[in-house]
Amino acid sequence: MGKKQFTLIDTPGHADFSTEMERTLSVMDYAILVISGSEGIQSHTMTLWKLFESYKLPVFIFVNKMDKGEIDIQMLKHQMNVSLGGGLVQMRGAEPEDMEELAIHSERMLEEFLETGSVRDELIQEEILNRQIFTVSYGSALKMEGIEEFLKVMERYTDETLWEEEQDRDEKYSEKNHSEKNTSTDKVLDKQGVIGKVYKITRDKTGNRQTHLKVLSGILKNKMLLKGKTSGGETWEEKAEQIRLYNSTGFEALGEAKAGMIVAVTGLSQTFAGAYIGTEAADVDESKPFLQPALTYRVNFEGGVDLKIGFSKLKLLEEEHPSYHFLWGEEHCEIHVQVMGDMELEVLKAIIKERFDWDTNFDKGSILYKETVAKAVIGIGHYEPLRHYAEVQLLLEPLPAGSGLECGSLISEDRLAKNWQRLILTHLMEKSHRGTLTNSEITDLRISIVAGKASNKHTEGGDFRKATYTAIRQGLRKLLESGDMVLLEPIYSFSIEIDNQYLGRVMTDMERLGAKCKMPELMDDGVTGVIRGTGPVATLRDYQREINTFARGSGRFVATLDGYAPCHNQEEVVTAIGYDPDSDSRNRAGSVFCEQGAGVYVDWQEVDELAQAENDYILGEDGDVRQLAGEEKIALALKTSGGEVTAKELEEIFQRTYGKSKRDEQLMKERKSRSSRLKSGEIENFPMPKWRKDDKKSSNVKSKEELLVIDGYNVIFAWEELKALAKENIDSAREALIEIVRNYSGAEALPAVLVFDGYKLADNIGSSQSFEKVTVVYTKEGETADTYIEKKIYQEGSSKTITVVTSDKLVQMMASGDGAIRLSSREFLEEVQNSVGKIRNRLSNQKLPSNKPLESKFEKS
């Protein structure tokens, strides 16, 4: 085309093949939208326009069939401006029809036009790339009218330097692909070396597998070793045997392909449409297609073809035609295919016959429903048969329609190691998860990790897969119980052109079929009306047949899939499908816990009470989600428990979970061997604290240095006086506790570490202060007091006798398991009260009084 070279990718225009067309958009630099001049803007045209907007593609518009009858071009221009949203620039040949009208679409162009009276081609190119303007040309492809002029527009206003220099290419490509849809592409382009984007898989006449791709970066050469990832996430490495450049007559074998070129590569067996390949394995998250199938059909083979062999062959076909999604129905040993419409089935039938020589037919299709949630929920999955362990807690939140499935994590690596979190995320995305209403795929929700737990000794990768699947299922089962599961059905965007005399009948039908319509529009011929609207695929899919019956073939129904919406007759559909989630043995909502050395299945209703991972997120009555601060977490635990847990109850919980503590067994033996005489500390005015005298080593054993580790906010919210002070000013409560611990530590000659949560403060690097024998620690961002205490026990537990002060049950169990002594916040209060008298006696001998916050409150009555 003149001095410029273009690679044209032709795609089917019918709505049923929209998914195949969409796959090519990710490798396009420009799109050419062909509109029928005689038919105007159709519903499918609007679907394409939304796709171009989603992919941020610049568009050249060609209005075809201008030779058919009398076309009111002014009315056509008005329709395009209204439907496509402005920015349209009418062309006369290769020149804008009105330079002043062109300039008003962009501040930069308007400024240049006012200064010079014209606009440079380079600036027009940039504004086309930025989707500020869209050129509109007219003609007739059949009679070759306007074709040459349109090609001149393409030659003049496309930017051929996009891929010439890597630096310029990256900048311009990033600018015109800055949408959220292409953030993964931008990440790939940041990498060095060769990068290619796959958009299609085919086989040549001799059966060689061809990977069609666009080179995004670097120079792709013959025999180059390329890397990539399978659809399951596994890394592969293969050699590019041959690079082919296709044209209308065949292909040309190339030695290399530069950035921007569209080529086919042989020798690669693991690629798939949508994947990135290159000299480095590209690790990116692919967005789901904008368009999704709406119908599912059962595939029947004629002539006794083995179903499992047939399914394996069809799955090979699926990689070449991703718009066909084949599923194996385990329950009834059936093959199902998901498609956009009936026309796709006819094409599929011909492809199967050509490739495998099999004759096929398809049962009447059923609607492909989906499910989502109406409010947030936390689902828990626990998997703990003998010698296995994993627990996952997931937050499921509803998202706007069309969002698909989003996954992420809300917990730090201090709570759950990065490798386990990545494994959970992999399991979330590796398959389509099923809902509890009709066993349909779930969509339009965000799934976030809010808690998790692993065992250093027993956890294996497969344990987290089972726990993850169960967590999703348990959350959905809760919502089914509360009536907060939502069934989604596919929706058509449609237009109906019909004689005016039938408009009333059609409007009545649309109301009956659950569709929403705009007021009818009258065509210029005076006898035809157009009704546009949206409605359920389930009720509208056969409406063309109804039109043929009552309008004797004079009407036309054109529909395009327009996403999913809440089902108009959910209760009726759910009853008809009759799915029972509790009888589905492949999708259990209950968990497996370990009891007396064996795995025991626990129903989904009881799992929350037995969960073991610590979760900082709560759900309000109105469904809102909130993360607890450290002090709120403690207050909630106290409120939930209804008070303190006794030592005996805590010990029973610990032993059921972890088994007996070897340290506690040793202490018990020592206690039994002690004499009954009183120790010196017990005959003083202020007795030795019970926890210290019970755990004191016998006299012939060298005792370890003692250390008291206190969960600060836990104590504040467990002591009524400090809790009341905290409601007024948390800083004052914290300072009061620090002074109390300093006094207590001095009276008992006992070193102490007082820990406060600082993990929610952005950019907090943590800090500590020392006061005599007391160290006050503020944890860093992402590190809770619980995590710090656990590390402290691990680091110093072998050389010191550590006592942990907290009422957090999970921390108590952790401390016991790691060999520390447990002391509840209320028990610590008793010890402080016992020491007040000793503190007062010491202070009375000093000339200057010391600050004694809340001292009177802690004296025993």
Coordinates of N, CA and C in Angstrom, one line a residue, residues 28-145:
M28 N -3.4 -6.3 17.4 CA -3.7 -5.2 16.3 C -3.1 -3.9 16.7
D29 N -2.6 -3.1 15.8 CA -2.3 -1.7 16.0 C -3.4 -0.8 15.6
Y30 N -4.2 -1.2 14.6 CA -5.4 -0.4 14.2 C -6.5 -1.4 13.9
A31 N -7.7 -0.9 13.9 CA -8.9 -1.7 13.5 C -9.6 -1.0 12.4
I32 N -10.2 -1.8 11.5 CA -11.0 -1.2 10.4 C -12.4 -1.7 10.7
L33 N -13.4 -0.8 10.9 CA -14.7 -1.2 11.2 C -15.6 -0.9 10.0
V34 N -16.2 -2.0 9.4 CA -17.0 -1.9 8.2 C -18.5 -1.8 8.7
I35 N -19.1 -0.8 8.2 CA -20.6 -0.6 8.6 C -21.4 -0.6 7.3
S36 N -22.5 -1.3 7.3 CA -23.4 -1.4 6.2 C -24.1 0.0 6.0
G37 N -24.0 0.6 4.9 CA -24.7 1.9 4.7 C -26.2 1.7 4.6
S38 N -26.6 0.6 4.1 CA -28.0 0.3 3.9 C -28.7 -0.1 5.2
E39 N -27.9 -0.6 6.2 CA -28.5 -1.1 7.4 C -28.2 -0.3 8.6
G40 N -27.1 0.5 8.5 CA -26.8 1.5 9.6 C -26.1 0.7 10.8
I41 N -26.2 1.4 11.9 CA -25.6 0.8 13.1 C -26.4 -0.3 13.7
Q42 N -25.9 -1.5 13.8 CA -26.6 -2.7 14.3 C -26.1 -2.9 15.7
S43 N -26.8 -3.8 16.5 CA -26.4 -4.2 17.8 C -25.0 -4.8 17.8
H44 N -24.7 -5.6 16.8 CA -23.3 -6.2 16.8 C -22.3 -5.1 16.5
T45 N -22.6 -4.1 15.8 CA -21.7 -3.0 15.6 C -21.3 -2.3 16.9
M46 N -22.3 -2.2 17.8 CA -22.0 -1.6 19.1 C -21.2 -2.5 19.9
T47 N -21.4 -3.8 19.8 CA -20.5 -4.7 20.5 C -19.1 -4.6 20.1
L48 N -18.8 -4.5 18.8 CA -17.5 -4.3 18.3 C -16.9 -3.0 18.8
W49 N -17.7 -2.0 18.8 CA -17.2 -0.7 19.2 C -16.8 -0.7 20.7
K50 N -17.5 -1.4 21.5 CA -17.2 -1.6 22.9 C -15.9 -2.4 23.1
L51 N -15.7 -3.4 22.2 CA -14.4 -4.1 22.2 C -13.2 -3.2 21.9
F52 N -13.4 -2.4 20.9 CA -12.3 -1.5 20.5 C -12.0 -0.6 21.6
E53 N -13.0 -0.1 22.3 CA -12.8 0.8 23.4 C -12.1 0.1 24.5
S54 N -12.5 -1.2 24.8 CA -11.9 -1.9 25.9 C -10.4 -2.2 25.6
Y55 N -10.0 -2.4 24.4 CA -8.6 -2.7 24.0 C -7.9 -1.4 23.6
K56 N -8.6 -0.3 23.7 CA -8.0 1.0 23.3 C -7.4 1.0 21.9
L57 N -8.1 0.5 21.0 CA -7.6 0.4 19.6 C -8.1 1.6 18.8
P58 N -7.2 2.3 18.1 CA -7.6 3.3 17.1 C -8.4 2.7 16.0
V59 N -9.4 3.4 15.4 CA -10.3 2.8 14.4 C -10.4 3.7 13.2
F60 N -10.4 3.0 12.0 CA -10.8 3.7 10.8 C -12.1 3.0 10.3
I61 N -13.1 3.9 10.0 CA -14.4 3.4 9.7 C -14.6 3.5 8.2
F62 N -15.1 2.4 7.6 CA -15.5 2.3 6.2 C -17.0 2.0 6.1
V63 N -17.8 2.9 5.5 CA -19.2 2.6 5.3 C -19.4 2.0 3.9
N64 N -19.8 0.7 3.9 CA -19.9 -0.1 2.7 C -21.4 -0.1 2.2
K65 N -21.5 -0.6 1.0 CA -22.8 -0.8 0.3 C -23.6 0.5 0.1
M66 N -22.8 1.5 -0.2 CA -23.4 2.8 -0.5 C -24.0 2.9 -1.9
D67 N -23.9 1.8 -2.7 CA -24.5 1.7 -4.0 C -25.9 1.1 -3.9
K68 N -26.4 0.7 -2.8 CA -27.7 0.0 -2.7 C -28.8 1.0 -2.4
G69 N -29.5 1.3 -3.5 CA -30.7 2.1 -3.3 C -30.4 3.5 -2.9
E70 N -31.4 4.2 -2.4 CA -31.3 5.6 -1.9 C -31.0 5.6 -0.4
I71 N -29.8 6.1 -0.1 CA -29.4 6.1 1.3 C -29.3 7.6 1.8
D72 N -30.0 7.9 2.8 CA -30.0 9.3 3.4 C -28.7 9.4 4.2
I73 N -27.6 10.0 3.5 CA -26.3 10.0 4.1 C -26.3 10.9 5.4
Q74 N -27.1 12.0 5.4 CA -27.2 12.9 6.5 C -27.8 12.1 7.8
M75 N -28.8 11.4 7.5 CA -29.4 10.6 8.6 C -28.4 9.5 9.1
L76 N -27.7 8.9 8.1 CA -26.7 7.9 8.5 C -25.5 8.5 9.4
K77 N -25.1 9.7 9.0 CA -24.1 10.4 9.8 C -24.6 10.7 11.2
H78 N -25.8 11.2 11.2 CA -26.4 11.5 12.5 C -26.5 10.2 13.4
Q79 N -26.9 9.1 12.8 CA -27.0 7.9 13.6 C -25.6 7.4 14.1
M80 N -24.6 7.6 13.3 CA -23.2 7.2 13.7 C -22.7 8.0 14.8
N81 N -23.0 9.4 14.7 CA -22.5 10.3 15.7 C -23.2 10.0 17.1
V82 N -24.5 9.7 17.0 CA -25.2 9.4 18.3 C -24.8 8.1 18.8
S83 N -24.7 7.1 18.0 CA -24.4 5.7 18.5 C -22.9 5.5 18.9
L84 N -22.0 6.1 18.2 CA -20.5 5.9 18.4 C -19.9 6.9 19.3
G85 N -20.7 8.0 19.7 CA -20.2 8.9 20.7 C -19.4 10.0 20.2
G86 N -19.4 10.4 19.0 CA -18.6 11.6 18.5 C -17.2 11.2 18.2
G87 N -16.5 12.3 17.7 CA -15.1 12.1 17.3 C -15.0 11.7 15.9
L88 N -16.1 11.6 15.2 CA -16.0 11.1 13.8 C -15.6 12.2 12.9
V89 N -14.7 11.9 12.0 CA -14.2 12.9 11.0 C -14.5 12.4 9.6
Q90 N -15.4 13.1 8.9 CA -15.8 12.7 7.6 C -14.7 13.0 6.6
M91 N -14.4 12.0 5.7 CA -13.3 12.2 4.8 C -13.8 12.3 3.4
R92 N -13.2 13.2 2.6 CA -13.4 13.3 1.2 C -12.1 12.9 0.5
G93 N -12.1 11.6 0.0 CA -10.9 11.0 -0.5 C -9.9 10.8 0.7
A94 N -8.7 11.3 0.6 CA -7.7 11.2 1.7 C -7.7 12.5 2.6
E95 N -8.6 13.4 2.3 CA -8.6 14.7 3.0 C -9.8 14.8 4.0
P96 N -9.6 15.4 5.2 CA -10.8 15.7 6.0 C -11.7 16.6 5.3
E97 N -13.0 16.3 5.4 CA -14.1 17.0 4.7 C -14.1 18.5 5.2
D98 N -13.9 18.7 6.5 CA -14.0 20.0 7.1 C -12.8 20.1 8.1
M99 N -11.8 20.9 7.8 CA -10.6 21.0 8.7 C -11.0 21.6 10.0
E100 N -11.9 22.6 10.0 CA -12.4 23.2 11.3 C -13.1 22.2 12.2
E101 N -14.0 21.4 11.5 CA -14.7 20.4 12.3 C -13.7 19.4 12.9
L102 N -12.7 19.0 12.1 CA -11.6 18.1 12.6 C -11.0 18.7 13.9
A103 N -10.6 20.0 13.8 CA -9.8 20.6 14.9 C -10.6 20.6 16.2
I104 N -11.9 20.7 16.2 CA -12.6 20.9 17.5 C -12.6 19.6 18.3
H105 N -12.1 18.5 17.8 CA -12.1 17.2 18.6 C -10.9 17.1 19.5
S106 N -10.0 18.1 19.4 CA -8.8 18.0 20.2 C -8.2 19.4 20.5
E107 N -7.8 19.6 21.7 CA -7.3 20.9 22.1 C -6.0 21.2 21.3
R108 N -5.2 20.2 21.2 CA -3.9 20.4 20.5 C -4.1 20.7 19.0
M109 N -5.1 20.0 18.4 CA -5.4 20.3 17.0 C -6.0 21.7 16.8
L110 N -6.9 22.0 17.8 CA -7.6 23.3 17.7 C -6.6 24.5 17.8
E111 N -5.6 24.3 18.8 CA -4.6 25.3 19.0 C -3.8 25.5 17.7
E112 N -3.4 24.4 17.1 CA -2.6 24.5 15.9 C -3.4 25.0 14.7
F113 N -4.7 24.7 14.6 CA -5.5 25.2 13.6 C -5.7 26.7 13.7
L114 N -5.9 27.2 14.9 CA -6.0 28.7 15.1 C -4.8 29.4 14.8
E115 N -3.6 28.8 15.0 CA -2.3 29.5 14.7 C -2.0 29.4 13.2
T116 N -2.2 28.3 12.6 CA -1.7 28.1 11.2 C -2.8 27.9 10.2
G117 N -4.1 27.7 10.6 CA -5.1 27.5 9.6 C -5.2 26.1 9.1
S118 N -4.4 25.2 9.6 CA -4.3 23.8 9.2 C -3.9 22.9 10.4
V119 N -3.9 21.6 10.2 CA -3.4 20.6 11.2 C -2.4 19.7 10.5
R120 N -1.3 19.5 11.0 CA -0.3 18.6 10.4 C -0.7 17.1 10.5
D121 N -0.3 16.4 9.5 CA -0.6 15.0 9.4 C -0.1 14.2 10.6
E122 N 1.1 14.6 11.1 CA 1.7 13.9 12.3 C 0.8 14.1 13.5
L123 N 0.2 15.2 13.7 CA -0.7 15.5 14.8 C -2.0 14.7 14.7
I124 N -2.5 14.6 13.4 CA -3.7 13.8 13.2 C -3.4 12.3 13.5
Q125 N -2.2 11.9 13.1 CA -1.8 10.5 13.4 C -1.9 10.2 14.9
E126 N -1.3 11.2 15.7 CA -1.3 11.0 17.1 C -2.7 11.0 17.7
E127 N -3.5 11.8 17.3 CA -4.9 11.9 17.8 C -5.7 10.7 17.4
I128 N -5.4 10.1 16.3 CA -6.1 8.8 15.9 C -5.6 7.7 16.8
L129 N -4.3 7.7 17.1 CA -3.7 6.7 18.1 C -4.3 6.9 19.5
N130 N -4.6 8.1 19.9 CA -5.1 8.4 21.2 C -6.7 8.3 21.2
R131 N -7.3 7.8 20.1 CA -8.7 7.6 20.0 C -9.5 8.9 20.2
Q132 N -8.9 10.0 19.8 CA -9.6 11.3 19.9 C -10.5 11.5 18.7
I133 N -10.0 11.0 17.5 CA -10.8 11.1 16.3 C -10.8 9.7 15.6
F134 N -11.8 9.5 14.7 CA -12.0 8.3 13.9 C -12.5 8.8 12.5
T135 N -11.6 8.4 11.5 CA -12.0 8.8 10.2 C -13.1 8.0 9.6
V136 N -14.0 8.5 8.8 CA -15.1 7.8 8.2 C -15.0 8.0 6.7
S137 N -14.9 6.9 6.0 CA -14.9 6.9 4.5 C -16.1 6.1 4.0
Y138 N -16.4 6.4 2.7 CA -17.6 5.8 2.1 C -17.3 5.1 0.8
G139 N -18.1 4.0 0.4 CA -17.8 3.4 -0.8 C -18.6 2.1 -1.0
S140 N -18.2 1.3 -2.0 CA -18.8 0.0 -2.2 C -17.7 -1.0 -2.5
A141 N -17.6 -2.0 -1.7 CA -16.5 -3.0 -1.9 C -16.8 -3.8 -3.1
L142 N -18.1 -4.1 -3.4 CA -18.5 -4.9 -4.5 C -18.1 -4.3 -5.8
K143 N -18.3 -3.0 -5.9 CA -18.0 -2.2 -7.1 C -16.6 -1.5 -7.1
M144 N -15.9 -1.8 -6.0 CA -14.5 -1.2 -5.8 C -14.6 0.3 -5.8
E145 N -15.7 0.9 -5.3 CA -15.8 2.3 -5.3 C -15.4 2.8 -3.9

